[in-house]
Amino acid sequence: MLTATHTDLKPFEDLAASFAAKELAKKTEEHDTYPFGPFFTKVLDKAYEVGFLGVLLPEDLGGINGGISALCVILDNICRADSSLGGIIFTNALAQQIMTEAKADTALKKIFPKASNAREFLVACPSFCNPAQMVKLPTAERSGKGGYVLKGNLEYLVLGNIAANALIPARVEGKPGLSFFLMDLGGKSVKKGEPIFSLGLHACPAVDVTFEDAGARLVGEEGSGYALFQEVSGKLHVAAAAMSAGILKGSFSAALAYSRERFQGGCQIINWSEVSMLLANMAVKADVADLCVAQACQALESGARDRGRLAVSAAVHVHELCCEAVNDGVQVLGGNGYMKDYGQEKRYRDARQVQALLGISPMKKISIIRQIAGLEDICAAAF
Amino acid sequence: MLSSPEVASFLARFPRFEDTLLSLQYAPRLPRGMVEETRQVIAMARKFNDEVTRPQALKLDRKTHEDPDYLPHEIVEEANRRGFYSMWVPKLFGGKGVNMPSMSYFVEEVGSVCLGIMNVLGVHYLGVAGLMSSQNTPLIKRVLREVVDGEKTGKPCLIALAITEPGAGTDVEEVDLVDKGKVTCHAKRVKGGYIFNGNKIFISMGHVSDWTVLYGVTDLKRPSQTNVGVMVKQGMKGFSLGKHENKMGQRVCPASELIFEDCFVPDELVLYDPESMQKYSNKPVRVLLQRYIDYIVSVTRPGVCAMGVGAARGAFEHALKFAAETELNGKPMINHEWVQCWLAEMYKNVCLGRLAYIEANYANSHRGIYNLLQVKPLYYYQKYLPGAYFDKVVAPMLDKESSKALMNRVYFDWHGLDDDRCASGWASLAKFSGTDIGVKNCQMALELMGQAGLRQDRGVEKILRDAKLVQIYEGTNQLNRLNLFKCLIAPSIPNARVFEEE
């Protein structure tokens, strides 16, 4: 949909579609075995080489300065095949954007232009939550050298076991609100747990971490973390929606193909009208998801008023469409859809995992109505 | 007041009174002993959950990801020690004779903690249903005695049921579809038995079960007319185990491929064939086959409903615990009004799903295959007479041709079509209702828990993975909707046709 109206995005689509076909589609099941099987390091390195890990970053920082629509086109096409890589791209973009929004130029220049591989280019962060809502955060204290030290636990640090650096939300002792800190994950004062075995996106790993006076640098101002998160997530919600749209379309394509191959009662199952109805519902949802992502991108890029809220609305709706559709995507394949040698069960899991990006969906809805009604942001009020 | 003929006339209108309000009609006939028995069963399930299911569920799920070839022998042995595999086997066949509907409550309880472990315990009764629905009393007795003996000796003897084939899933569960389907498991009549060739897939517990109820057809072009049901035992020549499927959930319960290559099955292990079916009834073979299938699915589908309800309940309990322990925006999550309404919705789903399987069980108890066992005198006769009486007096009679003939007459010839439809329709209603709410509650729990719900070590994501399967097996929910229409709605519409769309 985006490329139909923005032909300049076509190269991104072609690149992502070809990458997905070549590097992901035939090995989805194998890549999904992580953490019980090997991690797809080579695929990640190739994604880094073609620029997928720096879509929103300016070129002088080692990115490709593609803009949010380009990111959405890439995530859509990648997630049709395997949304684990989409989760990595998304999480890294979130961390980069928070740093950019905070004008952490020194840190940005220190990490991204100098990175020589994917690991060095990745910045871990807890992308499956709104840090202001539910996470027990570490605490930060000023150290003698002008920096900070972090103490305590952080659950579900995404990319925590594969990234060189991390962007950590923490509370500064004696100060309201939360703040973001950048830190090197290689130090002894950072204890990482085993990769967490999660519902979906198996190859987008997360770990629990414990900080024991771990050195860190403040990103932005003390207490500015929630505002930074809100500003950036307002944009990246649409990227999460693009991931769901990709999963949905991948599920629909697989179901449609299967319905032409599988026979029941003497004819292709697509000719049974109840199966047609399942497929039709998926097709409608895929189209609506595309429209939502395209319109939200347009609102973001044109600087429309309420663009952040529109992006959240699009994301909430597309995530719901996707979760419903992937259920039918398994159902069309019957027992085969439940088995790992078909891709549908993975999409069923991944859809729910992606829905949790940037926080729980009911609270996203509450935030939408409070914005429309002109009421105070309840997360900000809670500080 | 209306006259009796008027009342009868109004109540015969669609929806017929006797096909609805089943609990109102049949609760008064419920033997009171069943209530106490059911209390015992639920308590037993909860004890098993405390001692086995809860400590093992997540560990075993993880283990199956580390080792996809894992088989649940220790769970089977524990269940065998506790007598679960003969609990719902009638006393006349040597079992404990606990009332059949109580199994649904047991399924919900264990299923609320782990559907995979529940299936390790419960899918054996799919095999039992396939065996018993044949009414072949000598063979039923022979196989079920091995199950009972297995509990005494500590060597579990389980029964699986093999119907699904690589090219035929939905087709093989409907006589109206099977003749157009791609059925490939062939049974060739030879002197003294049948020779089977073909593969069966997705056979729950196939790798772990001693006996398997197996279906084949003598004419691949006329499956509905030529169906043969047999019992095969692991180790028989020509019967081998294929791959063990890599499933999304319920991973502790293996789904097996069974391979038959010139596997000879002697006549003594034939449950039924077209010839034996027509020995006791003049009804067409396809009608008798549909009745046989309906007897099985009418009792197993409420059980699958209970699994869905178990999933719904497990998801609800996880969400409730999370909301009670978590703060959201500065106050306990449980005190947010929207959270309270979500939890109420999830609780409602559990209760409605439970009511669905209860109604379906009433249909089976009074209009379906349980009806003899639930008649009060027979129920108490079976409940209070000692096992030795059944062993010494009743068991020898089961080997007689007259027993087999009587049971076949009762269930295949005399049983009413309306009663079949009622039991089968309600079983389908329960199946797709309970399983849909299972997935629905999991979705709600995950949305409520966010990041915390994604972790396998928190439990709820596993329930979502497990729950999806119950929308598929025992007939997809789409097939079950069609069966409900066929059984409970279509009879009121003269020109309605099911499975004839092309």
Coordinates of C-alpha atoms in Angstrom, one line a residue, chain B residues 17-352:
Chain B
F17 CA -38.4 -28.5 24.0
E18 CA -36.8 -31.9 24.3
D19 CA -33.7 -30.8 22.4
T20 CA -33.3 -27.7 24.6
L21 CA -33.4 -27.2 28.4
L22 CA -31.7 -30.6 28.9
S23 CA -30.7 -30.0 32.4
L24 CA -34.3 -29.0 33.3
Q25 CA -35.6 -32.3 31.9
Y26 CA -32.9 -34.6 33.1
A27 CA -31.5 -33.3 36.4
P28 CA -34.4 -34.9 38.3
R29 CA -33.3 -38.3 37.0
L30 CA -29.7 -37.8 38.1
P31 CA -28.7 -40.5 40.6
R32 CA -27.7 -38.6 43.8
G33 CA -24.6 -40.8 44.1
M34 CA -23.2 -39.1 41.0
V35 CA -22.8 -35.9 42.9
E36 CA -20.7 -37.3 45.7
E37 CA -18.7 -39.3 43.1
T38 CA -18.1 -36.1 41.1
R39 CA -16.9 -34.3 44.3
Q40 CA -14.4 -37.1 44.8
V41 CA -13.2 -36.9 41.2
I42 CA -12.7 -33.1 41.4
A43 CA -10.8 -33.4 44.6
M44 CA -8.6 -36.1 43.1
A45 CA -7.8 -34.0 40.1
R46 CA -6.8 -31.1 42.4
K47 CA -4.6 -33.3 44.4
F48 CA -3.0 -34.6 41.2
N49 CA -2.5 -31.0 40.1
D50 CA -0.8 -30.1 43.4
E51 CA 1.5 -33.1 43.3
V52 CA 2.2 -33.6 39.6
T53 CA 0.7 -31.2 37.1
R54 CA 1.7 -27.9 38.6
P55 CA 5.3 -28.9 39.4
Q56 CA 5.8 -30.6 36.1
A57 CA 3.9 -28.6 33.4
L58 CA 6.4 -25.9 32.5
K59 CA 9.4 -28.1 33.1
L60 CA 8.2 -30.7 30.7
D61 CA 7.1 -28.1 28.1
R62 CA 10.7 -26.8 28.2
K63 CA 12.1 -30.3 28.1
T64 CA 10.1 -31.1 24.9
H65 CA 11.7 -28.0 23.3
E66 CA 15.2 -29.2 24.3
D67 CA 14.4 -32.8 23.3
P68 CA 11.6 -33.0 20.7
D69 CA 11.7 -36.8 20.9
Y70 CA 10.7 -36.7 24.6
L71 CA 7.9 -39.2 25.5
P72 CA 5.9 -38.7 28.8
H73 CA 6.5 -42.1 30.3
E74 CA 6.8 -40.8 33.9
I75 CA 3.4 -39.0 33.7
V76 CA 1.8 -42.1 32.3
E77 CA 3.2 -44.3 35.1
E78 CA 2.1 -41.8 37.7
A79 CA -1.4 -41.7 36.2
N80 CA -1.4 -45.5 36.0
R81 CA -0.5 -45.7 39.7
R82 CA -3.4 -43.5 40.6
G83 CA -5.8 -45.6 38.6
F84 CA -6.8 -42.9 36.1
Y85 CA -6.7 -45.2 33.1
S86 CA -9.5 -47.4 34.4
M87 CA -11.4 -44.8 36.4
W88 CA -14.1 -44.3 33.8
V89 CA -14.1 -47.9 32.5
P90 CA -17.4 -49.6 33.5
K91 CA -17.2 -52.1 36.3
L92 CA -18.5 -54.8 34.0
F93 CA -15.3 -54.5 32.1
G94 CA -13.2 -54.5 35.2
G95 CA -12.8 -50.7 35.7
K96 CA -13.7 -48.5 38.6
G97 CA -17.0 -47.5 36.9
V98 CA -17.0 -43.8 38.0
N99 CA -19.8 -42.0 36.2
M100 CA -18.8 -40.8 32.7
P101 CA -19.9 -37.1 33.0
S102 CA -17.6 -36.6 35.9
M103 CA -14.7 -37.0 33.5
S104 CA -15.4 -33.5 32.1
Y105 CA -14.9 -31.9 35.5
F106 CA -11.7 -33.8 35.9
V107 CA -10.6 -32.6 32.5
E108 CA -11.4 -29.0 33.3
E109 CA -9.4 -29.2 36.6
V110 CA -6.2 -30.8 35.2
G111 CA -6.6 -28.8 31.9
S112 CA -6.7 -25.6 33.8
V113 CA -3.1 -26.3 34.7
C114 CA -1.8 -28.2 31.7
L115 CA -3.7 -29.3 28.6
G116 CA -0.8 -31.4 27.5
I117 CA -0.7 -33.5 30.6
M118 CA -4.5 -33.7 30.6
N119 CA -4.3 -35.2 27.1
V120 CA -1.7 -37.7 28.3
L121 CA -4.3 -38.8 30.8
G122 CA -7.4 -38.3 28.7
V123 CA -6.9 -39.2 25.1
H124 CA -6.8 -42.9 26.2
Y125 CA -10.5 -42.4 26.7
L126 CA -10.9 -41.5 23.0
G127 CA -9.5 -44.9 22.4
V128 CA -11.9 -46.4 25.0
A129 CA -14.8 -44.6 23.3
G130 CA -13.8 -46.0 19.9
L131 CA -13.5 -49.5 21.4
M132 CA -16.7 -49.4 23.4
S133 CA -18.9 -47.7 20.8
S134 CA -18.4 -50.8 18.6
Q135 CA -20.5 -52.9 21.1
N136 CA -18.2 -55.8 20.4
T137 CA -18.3 -57.0 24.0
P138 CA -15.8 -59.9 23.8
L139 CA -13.1 -57.6 22.3
I140 CA -14.0 -54.7 24.6
K141 CA -13.6 -57.0 27.6
R142 CA -10.3 -58.4 26.4
V143 CA -8.6 -55.0 25.8
L144 CA -10.0 -53.2 28.8
R145 CA -9.0 -56.1 31.0
E146 CA -5.4 -55.5 29.9
V147 CA -5.8 -51.8 30.9
V148 CA -7.0 -52.9 34.3
D149 CA -4.3 -55.5 34.7
G150 CA -1.8 -52.8 33.7
E151 CA -2.7 -50.8 36.7
K152 CA -2.2 -53.8 38.9
T153 CA 1.1 -54.8 37.5
G154 CA 2.5 -51.2 37.2
K155 CA 2.8 -51.6 33.4
P156 CA 0.5 -49.1 31.8
C157 CA -1.7 -50.2 29.0
L158 CA -3.2 -47.4 27.0
I159 CA -5.4 -47.2 24.0
A160 CA -5.0 -44.7 21.1
L161 CA -7.4 -44.1 18.2
A162 CA -6.1 -43.7 14.6
I163 CA -8.5 -42.1 12.1
T164 CA -6.7 -39.0 10.6
E165 CA -4.7 -39.6 7.4
P166 CA -2.3 -37.4 5.5
G167 CA -4.8 -36.5 2.9
A168 CA -8.0 -36.8 5.0
G169 CA -8.8 -35.1 8.3
T170 CA -12.3 -33.6 8.3
D171 CA -13.4 -36.1 5.6
V172 CA -13.0 -39.2 7.7
E173 CA -15.2 -37.8 10.5
E174 CA -18.2 -37.4 8.2
V175 CA -19.8 -40.2 6.3
D176 CA -21.3 -37.5 3.9
L177 CA -17.8 -36.4 3.0
V178 CA -15.7 -39.5 3.2
D179 CA -16.6 -41.0 -0.2
K180 CA -15.2 -37.8 -1.9
G181 CA -12.2 -37.7 0.3
K182 CA -8.6 -39.0 -0.2
V183 CA -8.8 -42.0 2.0
T184 CA -5.8 -44.3 1.6
C185 CA -5.6 -46.7 4.5
H186 CA -6.7 -49.9 2.9
A187 CA -8.0 -53.0 4.6
K188 CA -7.9 -56.1 2.4
R189 CA -10.2 -59.0 3.3
V190 CA -8.2 -62.3 3.6
K191 CA -8.8 -65.6 5.1
G192 CA -9.0 -65.2 8.9
G193 CA -8.8 -61.4 9.0
Y194 CA -7.7 -58.2 7.2
I195 CA -4.4 -56.9 5.9
F196 CA -3.9 -53.2 6.4
N197 CA -1.8 -50.8 4.4
G198 CA -1.5 -47.1 4.8
N199 CA -0.5 -44.3 7.2
K200 CA -2.2 -42.5 10.0
I201 CA -1.0 -39.1 11.3
F202 CA -1.5 -36.8 14.3
I203 CA -2.4 -39.8 16.5
S204 CA -2.2 -38.6 20.1
M205 CA -0.2 -40.8 22.3
G206 CA 0.4 -43.2 19.4
H207 CA 4.0 -43.8 20.5
V208 CA 3.0 -44.6 24.1
S209 CA -0.2 -46.6 23.7
D210 CA -0.2 -50.4 23.6
W211 CA -3.4 -50.7 21.7
T212 CA -4.7 -48.6 18.9
V213 CA -8.2 -48.4 17.4
L214 CA -7.5 -48.4 13.7
Y215 CA -9.8 -47.7 10.7
G216 CA -9.4 -48.7 7.1
V217 CA -11.6 -49.4 4.1
T218 CA -11.9 -52.3 1.8
D219 CA -12.8 -50.2 -1.2
L220 CA -11.0 -46.9 -1.4
K221 CA -13.7 -45.6 -3.7
R222 CA -16.6 -46.4 -1.3
P223 CA -15.2 -45.7 2.2
S224 CA -18.6 -45.1 3.7
Q225 CA -19.8 -48.6 2.7
T226 CA -16.7 -50.5 3.4
N227 CA -15.3 -49.2 6.7
V228 CA -13.5 -51.7 9.0
G229 CA -12.6 -51.0 12.6
V230 CA -9.9 -53.1 14.3
M231 CA -7.7 -53.2 17.3
V232 CA -3.9 -53.3 16.7
K233 CA -1.2 -53.8 19.2
Q234 CA 2.3 -52.3 19.2
G235 CA 4.7 -55.0 18.1
M236 CA 2.3 -56.6 15.6
K237 CA 4.1 -57.4 12.4
G238 CA 3.6 -54.7 9.8
F239 CA 2.8 -52.0 12.4
S240 CA 5.5 -49.4 13.0
L241 CA 5.8 -45.9 14.4
G242 CA 6.8 -43.0 12.2
K243 CA 7.7 -39.5 13.1
H244 CA 6.7 -37.7 16.2
E245 CA 5.2 -34.3 15.2
N246 CA 6.8 -31.0 16.3
K247 CA 3.7 -29.2 17.6
M248 CA 3.2 -25.7 18.9
G249 CA 1.7 -26.8 22.2
Q250 CA 0.5 -29.8 24.2
R251 CA 4.0 -30.9 23.5
V252 CA 4.2 -33.3 26.4
C253 CA 1.5 -35.4 24.6
P254 CA 3.1 -36.9 21.4
A255 CA 1.2 -36.8 18.1
S256 CA 2.4 -39.8 16.2
E257 CA 2.5 -41.1 12.7
L258 CA 1.5 -44.8 12.5
I259 CA 2.6 -46.9 9.5
F260 CA 0.9 -50.1 8.4
E261 CA 2.6 -52.2 5.8
D262 CA 0.9 -55.5 5.1
C263 CA -0.2 -55.6 8.7
F264 CA -2.4 -58.7 9.3
V265 CA -5.2 -58.2 11.8
P266 CA -7.0 -61.5 12.8
D267 CA -10.8 -61.7 12.9
E268 CA -10.7 -61.8 16.7
L269 CA -9.4 -58.2 16.7
V270 CA -12.0 -56.8 14.3
L271 CA -14.3 -54.4 16.1
Y272 CA -16.7 -54.2 13.2
D273 CA -16.9 -54.6 9.4
P274 CA -19.8 -54.0 7.0
E275 CA -20.9 -57.6 7.4
S276 CA -20.9 -57.7 11.2
M277 CA -22.7 -54.3 11.3
Q278 CA -25.7 -55.6 9.2
K279 CA -25.9 -58.7 11.3
Y280 CA -27.9 -56.9 13.9
S281 CA -29.7 -54.1 12.0
N282 CA -31.3 -53.7 8.6
K283 CA -30.2 -50.1 8.4
P284 CA -27.8 -49.1 5.6
V285 CA -24.1 -49.5 6.5
R286 CA -23.4 -45.8 6.1
V287 CA -26.1 -45.0 8.6
L288 CA -24.7 -47.4 11.1
L289 CA -21.2 -46.1 10.5
Q290 CA -22.3 -42.5 11.1
R291 CA -24.0 -43.6 14.3
Y292 CA -20.8 -45.3 15.4
I293 CA -18.8 -42.1 14.7
D294 CA -21.5 -40.0 16.4
Y295 CA -21.3 -42.2 19.6
I296 CA -17.6 -41.5 19.8
V297 CA -17.5 -37.8 19.1
S298 CA -20.6 -37.2 21.2
V299 CA -18.8 -38.3 24.2
T300 CA -15.3 -36.9 23.3
R301 CA -16.3 -33.5 22.2
P302 CA -17.8 -32.4 25.5
G303 CA -14.4 -33.5 26.9
V304 CA -12.6 -31.3 24.5
C305 CA -15.0 -28.5 25.5
A306 CA -13.8 -29.1 29.1
M307 CA -10.3 -28.8 27.9
G308 CA -11.1 -25.4 26.4
V309 CA -12.8 -24.4 29.6
G310 CA -9.7 -25.6 31.5
A311 CA -7.6 -23.3 29.3
A312 CA -10.0 -20.4 29.8
R313 CA -9.9 -21.0 33.5
G314 CA -6.1 -21.3 33.6
A315 CA -5.8 -18.0 31.7
F316 CA -8.3 -16.4 34.0
E317 CA -6.4 -17.6 37.1
H318 CA -3.1 -16.3 35.8
A319 CA -4.6 -12.9 34.9
L320 CA -6.3 -12.7 38.3
K321 CA -3.1 -13.4 40.2
F322 CA -1.1 -11.0 38.1
A323 CA -3.7 -8.2 38.5
A324 CA -3.7 -8.8 42.3
E325 CA 0.1 -8.6 42.6
T326 CA 0.9 -5.8 40.1
E327 CA 0.7 -2.1 40.4
L328 CA -0.4 -0.1 37.4
N329 CA 0.0 3.7 37.3
G330 CA 0.5 3.9 41.0
K331 CA -2.4 1.7 42.2
P332 CA -3.1 -2.0 42.3
M333 CA -4.1 -3.3 38.9
I334 CA -7.0 -5.2 40.4
N335 CA -8.5 -1.9 41.5
H336 CA -8.8 -0.5 38.0
E337 CA -12.4 -0.7 36.9
W338 CA -11.6 -1.9 33.4
V339 CA -9.4 -4.7 34.8
Q340 CA -12.3 -5.8 37.1
C341 CA -14.6 -5.9 34.0
W342 CA -12.1 -7.9 32.0
L343 CA -11.7 -10.4 34.8
A344 CA -15.5 -10.7 35.1
E345 CA -15.7 -11.3 31.4
M346 CA -13.1 -14.1 31.6
Y347 CA -14.9 -15.6 34.6
K348 CA -18.2 -15.5 32.7
N349 CA -16.6 -17.3 29.7
V350 CA -15.4 -20.1 32.0
C351 CA -18.9 -20.5 33.5
L352 CA -20.7 -20.5 30.2

